[in-house]
Amino acid sequence: MDPSPRFFSWDEIKSYSSRAPERWLVIDRKVYDISRFHKRHPGGSRVISHYAGQDATDPFTAFHLDKNLVRTYLKPLLIGELAADQPSFEPNKNKELVEDFRELRATVEKMGLLNSNHLFFLLSLLHILLLDVSAWLNVWYFGTSLVPFLITALLLGTVQAQAGWLQHDFGHLSVFGKSKWNHWIHKFVIGHLKGAPASWWNHWHFQHHAKPNCFRKDPDLNMHPLLFALGKILSVELGIKKKKFMPYNHQHKYFFLPLVPFYLQWYVFYFVVQRKNWVDLAWMVTFYLRFFITYSFLLDLKSLLGLFLLLRIVESHWFVWVTQMNHIPMAIDYDKNMDWLSMQLQATCNVNQSLFNDWFTGHLNFQIEHHLFPTMPRHNYWKVTPLVKSICEKHGIQYQSKPLLTAFADVVWKVPSDWEADEGILSMKIVLVWTLSRNRGSSGWMPTCTSRSQTPYLDPFTAFHLDKTLVRKHMASLLIGELAPDQPSFEPDKNKLLVEDFRELLSTVKKMGLFKPNQFFFFLTLLHILLLDAVGWFVLWYFGISMMSFLIATVLMTFAQSQAGWLQHDLGHLSVFSKPKWNHLFHEFVMCHLKGLSANWWSLHHSQHHAKPNCFQKDPDVSFHPIILSLGEPLSLELGLQKKKHMPYNYQHKYFFFTLPLIVVPTFQVYSLYFILQRKLWRLQATCNVNQSFFNDWVTGHLNFQIEHHLFPTMPRHNFWKVAPLVKSMCAKHGIEYQSKPLFTGFTDIVQGFILGASSWTGRVT
């Protein structure tokens, strides 16, 4: 006779979590003891243990096809049920939201959206086999020269990627109505077509679905913190603990290196041997036998190994970019025991639908729908999307979908690393400033503005950022307080009327639409750069390498480099596109490909210059003082008083012209000279203008409007002349000198500036 049923409260159940010796979980109000069973769980020990001490009703429903069969296995584990006064799930979960999602699940089942179209998956398999055969025929027919070799590697990489999506379908039991048929075909696709074990995939992937983006539960996050610092919360935690396993501030650069698949190749063999899964090992061996036997007749050993490595690199990049674009940009944290819908929506986002996106991602551009209904056949995702959007809208949950390239860019930009705490003030709010590797303005501009002195940086914050609402969201977790009510919004030593007038001017400029770029202008700018570059090459090719043609080509290519410098400057200041990520992508192209320089180097230095122009030890543009040059009257006087003589500064206006070619690349003479012209160390202000003319606008990239550019760094340069009258009016009102001069006067002032610095230093030394 069975003993009387036991009744439990949620407080009791919580104590039997995955960290406890005994593990309990709840399914449909029934309490099960999985302390011994978890090791025999077909889906893996860890995936079921992740829900120990929690309600597992929704993941149980999501993962299993034949729930009645599974419940028969659960009967011996039943130890009781929830007490009558206890809710069906944890009190912290939104009751209406949970019930609405379960109603949505019932609707999906009634609509037949969990039933698969077998023809769809048959065609998927056939197109994979066709690509595989085409790769072999390509080398057999066209030979083993470089082009056929690379095409075959690309085709085989495509085969591996598409087979990866197909095995994913079978692994999720979404093809056949019977689990065993899915398991058998899964072993064939992942083992014979890909050379990987099905048991390894089940062990890792089901955990990811059970607790996506939950640190220590989602194995996709195992790279934190050994290789990467992932997620804002976890990265801040690392920073507070002063733990630094890797140079996280450079992780967006070395992120690409671990994608080379050396680790995975040996680990999958280690996995099956350690667990003695000989069936999976046998399937894996058939893949390697098939590959090496079929290609050994066409390639020597060196080429064969090279082909294998190339196809794995293609596959690895394809797989990682597609799978991580839906997760890394999203929230990453410890397990908060959220309801199923909220947890999945917080950790996943979609990529817009198109025929190419569906094929390229294996329909994982519908990542939200896939995570909510993991056993749903992928060809039905688009049908359930409107229902999911409706429930998200009802409960105020964000449903994110983005273009494919935007999603790829987000993987890089949103791999954060947080170090070096500082404090700053933003709109009366005191925030803890962490230098982020994803901060495209460099990891240094915020400390430049704060310097541990709690300096307000509302104006530079407004000047540097396009999407301020988005940036404020990222700063929300850094908020530690606000200024007292009796404190002004900025330091008392600042002119209140002047600050308010400038902010009013900024508002007027926005209303006038002067921050909206004319992209046709920048397109023509890029075309004329490419034209100059091509003409320079054509002159040498057509006229030969005589002295005259050589000099003409040099001048043309120098102009191309200078103009590319102005264009990368526009992109670096986010003034070409309305979305920062597009500016960043094209900035990398122009700066790296057209100029051969680092975009990150430019961002690091130039944003600091704009944040604190001509401020010694903060503006890197004046870093030549005092190592090579003595700059500015106050700094030169200080050097003289200290009797410091690093260089013969009294002759610096002469040797300046000789040291410049040694400091900068020769093709940057116009570029560098003009920047020095614009950074002359004025006592009262840091910038001045050069008179407008068509030639001046072209040769300086509109940086003859340096004042306007420094006030509004994200304004497109073709609008500087429009805002200049407003700036002049404001300067006149407050008695601030607005300086503008002829171009050649500006050049001669460079020399006069060095003479001033030299004489100031000499006077104090003597």
XYZ file of N, CA and C in Angstrom, residues 79-195:
351
model
N 7.873 11.823 -5.376
C 7.937 11.796 -3.909
C 6.837 12.633 -3.272
N 6.036 13.319 -4.077
C 4.967 14.136 -3.515
C 4.510 15.173 -4.510
N 3.857 16.186 -3.996
C 3.395 17.269 -4.853
C 3.334 18.558 -4.063
N 3.065 19.632 -4.766
C 2.988 20.934 -4.108
C 1.773 20.989 -3.187
N 1.938 21.670 -2.074
C 0.818 21.857 -1.155
C -0.281 22.662 -1.836
N -1.497 22.490 -1.364
C -2.652 23.129 -2.003
C -2.546 24.647 -2.004
N -1.878 25.217 -0.994
C -1.771 26.678 -0.921
C -0.598 27.228 -1.731
N 0.118 26.352 -2.413
C 1.274 26.776 -3.200
C 0.883 26.972 -4.664
N 1.415 28.026 -5.318
C 1.135 28.205 -6.754
C 1.814 27.114 -7.580
N 1.399 26.966 -8.832
C 1.928 25.898 -9.691
C 3.367 26.149 -10.121
N 3.839 27.377 -9.953
C 5.231 27.722 -10.270
C 5.686 28.762 -9.267
N 6.963 29.073 -9.272
C 7.534 29.949 -8.249
C 6.804 31.292 -8.181
N 6.653 31.826 -6.972
C 5.908 33.089 -6.803
C 6.520 34.276 -7.537
N 7.825 34.219 -7.862
C 8.465 35.360 -8.526
C 8.106 35.452 -10.007
N 7.456 34.423 -10.552
C 7.113 34.412 -11.973
C 5.742 35.037 -12.208
N 5.616 35.686 -13.369
C 4.376 36.366 -13.753
C 3.322 35.324 -14.128
N 2.287 35.211 -13.305
C 1.274 34.175 -13.508
C 0.578 34.316 -14.854
N 0.171 35.537 -15.192
C -0.554 35.751 -16.445
C 0.326 35.418 -17.650
N 1.610 35.779 -17.564
C 2.529 35.514 -18.669
C 2.734 34.011 -18.864
N 2.936 33.284 -17.773
C 3.133 31.837 -17.866
C 1.898 31.161 -18.446
N 0.728 31.570 -17.970
C -0.509 30.956 -18.460
C -0.757 31.293 -19.924
N -0.442 32.525 -20.322
C -0.616 32.912 -21.726
C 0.308 32.112 -22.635
N 1.549 31.875 -22.178
C 2.459 31.096 -23.020
C 1.988 29.650 -23.144
N 1.510 29.080 -22.057
C 1.026 27.700 -22.129
C -0.214 27.598 -23.021
N -1.018 28.641 -23.037
C -2.156 28.677 -23.956
C -1.659 28.776 -25.402
N -0.590 29.571 -25.610
C 0.007 29.665 -26.947
C 0.545 28.306 -27.382
N 1.173 27.590 -26.477
C 1.692 26.255 -26.785
C 0.555 25.326 -27.226
N -0.565 25.381 -26.527
C -1.715 24.545 -26.889
C -2.244 24.924 -28.268
N -2.253 26.229 -28.567
C -2.711 26.695 -29.885
C -1.797 26.177 -30.987
N -0.493 26.221 -30.736
C 0.489 25.736 -31.713
C 0.268 24.254 -32.009
N 0.005 23.476 -30.975
C -0.232 22.043 -31.174
C -1.500 21.804 -31.981
N -2.559 22.586 -31.695
C -3.819 22.431 -32.431
C -3.660 22.818 -33.899
N -2.797 23.798 -34.185
C -2.568 24.234 -35.567
C -1.700 23.248 -36.351
N -1.161 22.253 -35.663
C -0.317 21.262 -36.325
C 1.060 21.763 -36.681
N 1.529 22.808 -35.988
C 2.830 23.390 -36.322
C 3.999 22.559 -35.805
N 3.707 21.517 -35.018
C 4.770 20.622 -34.561
C 4.903 19.401 -35.467
N 4.076 19.346 -36.527
C 4.147 18.245 -37.492
C 5.083 18.634 -38.629
N 5.956 17.722 -39.021
C 6.974 18.058 -40.016
C 6.557 17.652 -41.419
N 7.181 18.329 -42.393
C 7.038 17.996 -43.807
C 8.290 17.206 -44.191
N 8.157 15.889 -44.320
C 9.322 15.035 -44.566
C 10.000 15.352 -45.892
N 9.230 15.823 -46.879
C 9.813 16.157 -48.176
C 10.816 17.304 -48.038
N 10.514 18.264 -47.176
C 11.420 19.397 -46.947
C 12.787 18.900 -46.483
N 12.791 17.981 -45.528
C 14.057 17.495 -44.983
C 14.760 16.551 -45.954
N 13.988 15.825 -46.772
C 14.605 14.987 -47.801
C 15.340 15.851 -48.817
N 14.709 16.946 -49.234
C 15.359 17.862 -50.179
C 16.592 18.508 -49.550
N 16.526 18.803 -48.270
C 17.692 19.368 -47.574
C 18.857 18.393 -47.616
N 18.570 17.124 -47.357
C 19.622 16.109 -47.395
C 20.172 15.940 -48.809
N 19.289 15.931 -49.805
C 19.730 15.752 -51.189
C 20.612 16.905 -51.652
N 20.276 18.130 -51.262
C 21.089 19.271 -51.712
C 22.465 19.248 -51.043
N 22.553 18.682 -49.834
C 23.850 18.520 -49.167
C 24.699 17.490 -49.909
N 24.087 16.368 -50.250
C 24.815 15.326 -50.982
C 25.241 15.814 -52.359
N 24.383 16.617 -53.003
C 24.717 17.166 -54.320
C 25.926 18.094 -54.236
N 25.976 18.944 -53.225
C 27.123 19.835 -53.028
C 28.391 19.030 -52.754
N 28.247 17.957 -51.983
C 29.395 17.116 -51.646
C 29.983 16.469 -52.904
N 29.112 15.950 -53.755
C 29.566 15.332 -55.009
C 30.171 16.382 -55.942
N 29.556 17.575 -55.985
C 30.063 18.653 -56.849
C 31.472 19.065 -56.448
N 31.742 19.078 -55.149
C 33.078 19.439 -54.668
C 34.123 18.453 -55.191
N 33.794 17.168 -55.145
C 34.743 16.151 -55.630
C 34.914 16.243 -57.143
N 33.798 16.418 -57.881
C 33.862 16.506 -59.339
C 34.649 17.733 -59.792
N 34.580 18.801 -59.016
C 35.291 20.029 -59.374
C 36.798 19.788 -59.445
N 37.346 19.103 -58.437
C 38.786 18.810 -58.432
C 39.120 17.747 -59.476
N 38.241 16.767 -59.626
C 38.491 15.686 -60.590
C 38.522 16.211 -62.028
N 37.624 17.159 -62.341
C 37.501 17.635 -63.720
C 38.461 18.788 -64.025
N 38.574 19.750 -63.104
C 39.368 20.955 -63.372
C 40.799 20.858 -62.847
N 41.107 19.829 -62.098
C 42.465 19.680 -61.605
C 42.660 20.304 -60.234
N 43.893 20.299 -59.772
C 44.197 20.719 -58.394
C 44.921 22.056 -58.339
N 44.690 22.904 -59.337
C 45.268 24.249 -59.278
C 44.564 25.045 -58.177
N 45.039 26.256 -57.940
C 44.581 27.018 -56.778
C 43.079 27.292 -56.805
N 42.560 27.771 -57.948
C 41.143 28.159 -58.002
C 40.217 26.967 -57.781
N 40.365 25.843 -58.514
C 39.503 24.684 -58.223
C 39.654 24.177 -56.789
N 40.875 24.243 -56.271
C 41.130 23.794 -54.897
C 40.327 24.627 -53.902
N 40.361 25.963 -54.064
C 39.635 26.848 -53.156
C 38.128 26.690 -53.310
N 37.658 26.514 -54.556
C 36.221 26.319 -54.779
C 35.748 25.039 -54.090
N 36.543 23.987 -54.192
C 36.193 22.728 -53.528
C 36.155 22.906 -52.013
N 37.127 23.635 -51.465
C 37.138 23.891 -50.019
C 35.886 24.649 -49.602
N 35.488 25.641 -50.415
C 34.284 26.412 -50.110
C 33.035 25.538 -50.189
N 32.965 24.687 -51.218
C 31.811 23.788 -51.356
C 31.733 22.808 -50.186
N 32.877 22.258 -49.798
C 32.883 21.320 -48.674
C 32.546 22.025 -47.363
N 33.015 23.263 -47.204
C 32.638 24.034 -46.024
C 31.143 24.279 -45.982
N 30.549 24.542 -47.163
C 29.102 24.726 -47.251
C 28.369 23.436 -46.902
N 28.890 22.311 -47.384
C 28.309 21.008 -47.047
C 28.296 20.809 -45.535
N 29.425 21.111 -44.892
C 29.513 20.923 -43.450
C 28.545 21.835 -42.698
N 28.433 23.083 -43.147
C 27.516 24.014 -42.487
C 26.070 23.554 -42.638
N 25.670 23.204 -43.866
C 24.291 22.781 -44.103
C 23.988 21.446 -43.419
N 24.965 20.542 -43.394
C 24.772 19.297 -42.644
C 24.637 19.591 -41.154
N 25.308 20.645 -40.698
C 25.167 21.058 -39.302
C 23.747 21.479 -38.980
N 23.123 22.216 -39.911
C 21.724 22.625 -39.666
C 20.790 21.414 -39.727
N 21.070 20.470 -40.631
C 20.199 19.297 -40.754
C 20.319 18.389 -39.526
N 21.541 18.162 -39.038
C 21.681 17.339 -37.841
C 21.025 18.021 -36.647
N 21.015 19.339 -36.658
C 20.348 20.111 -35.611
C 18.855 19.791 -35.586
N 18.256 19.646 -36.772
C 16.833 19.289 -36.849
C 16.580 17.911 -36.242
N 17.408 16.932 -36.622
C 17.224 15.582 -36.087
C 17.520 15.535 -34.590
N 18.536 16.269 -34.156
C 18.878 16.281 -32.737
C 17.759 16.821 -31.876
N 16.972 17.748 -32.437
C 15.835 18.314 -31.700
C 14.549 17.508 -31.886
N 14.641 16.353 -32.526
C 13.481 15.461 -32.710
C 12.365 16.132 -33.504
N 12.737 16.984 -34.458
C 11.718 17.761 -35.158
C 11.405 17.244 -36.553
N 11.940 16.066 -36.928
C 11.706 15.537 -38.280
C 10.690 14.398 -38.254
N 10.905 13.425 -37.366
C 10.005 12.270 -37.283
C 9.180 12.333 -36.000
N 8.039 11.671 -36.035
C 7.175 11.639 -34.857
C 7.699 10.731 -33.769
N 8.565 9.780 -34.113
C 9.154 8.858 -33.148
C 10.583 9.281 -32.827
N 10.899 9.336 -31.560
C 12.225 9.795 -31.140
C 13.340 8.928 -31.702
N 13.124 7.590 -31.734
C 14.221 6.699 -32.125
C 14.646 6.918 -33.575
N 13.680 7.266 -34.465
C 14.053 7.523 -35.851
C 14.878 8.801 -35.962
N 14.520 9.813 -35.213
C 15.329 11.038 -35.178
C 16.745 10.738 -34.692
N 16.857 9.897 -33.652
C 18.173 9.585 -33.092
C 19.049 8.838 -34.100
N 18.475 7.869 -34.820
C 19.267 7.089 -35.759
C 19.748 7.934 -36.937
N 18.855 8.721 -37.523
C 19.275 9.565 -38.651
C 20.218 10.663 -38.168
N 20.024 11.117 -36.924
C 20.936 12.106 -36.345
C 22.359 11.560 -36.306
N 22.509 10.309 -35.906
C 23.843 9.707 -35.852
C 24.469 9.635 -37.245
N 23.644 9.342 -38.253
C 24.162 9.271 -39.623
C 24.633 10.647 -40.100
N 23.810 11.683 -39.911
C 24.139 13.010 -40.444
C 25.330 13.611 -39.711
N 25.277 13.611 -38.379
C 26.374 14.260 -37.642
C 27.622 13.376 -37.624
N 27.444 12.049 -37.619
C 28.602 11.162 -37.572
C 29.231 10.928 -38.930
N 28.434 10.486 -39.909
C 28.989 10.132 -41.216
C 29.232 11.350 -42.100
N 28.330 12.344 -42.062
C 28.496 13.516 -42.932
C 29.372 14.596 -42.312
N 29.507 14.605 -40.968
C 30.270 15.678 -40.324
C 31.446 15.180 -39.487
N 31.447 13.928 -39.077
C 32.566 13.415 -38.285
C 32.543 13.851 -36.845
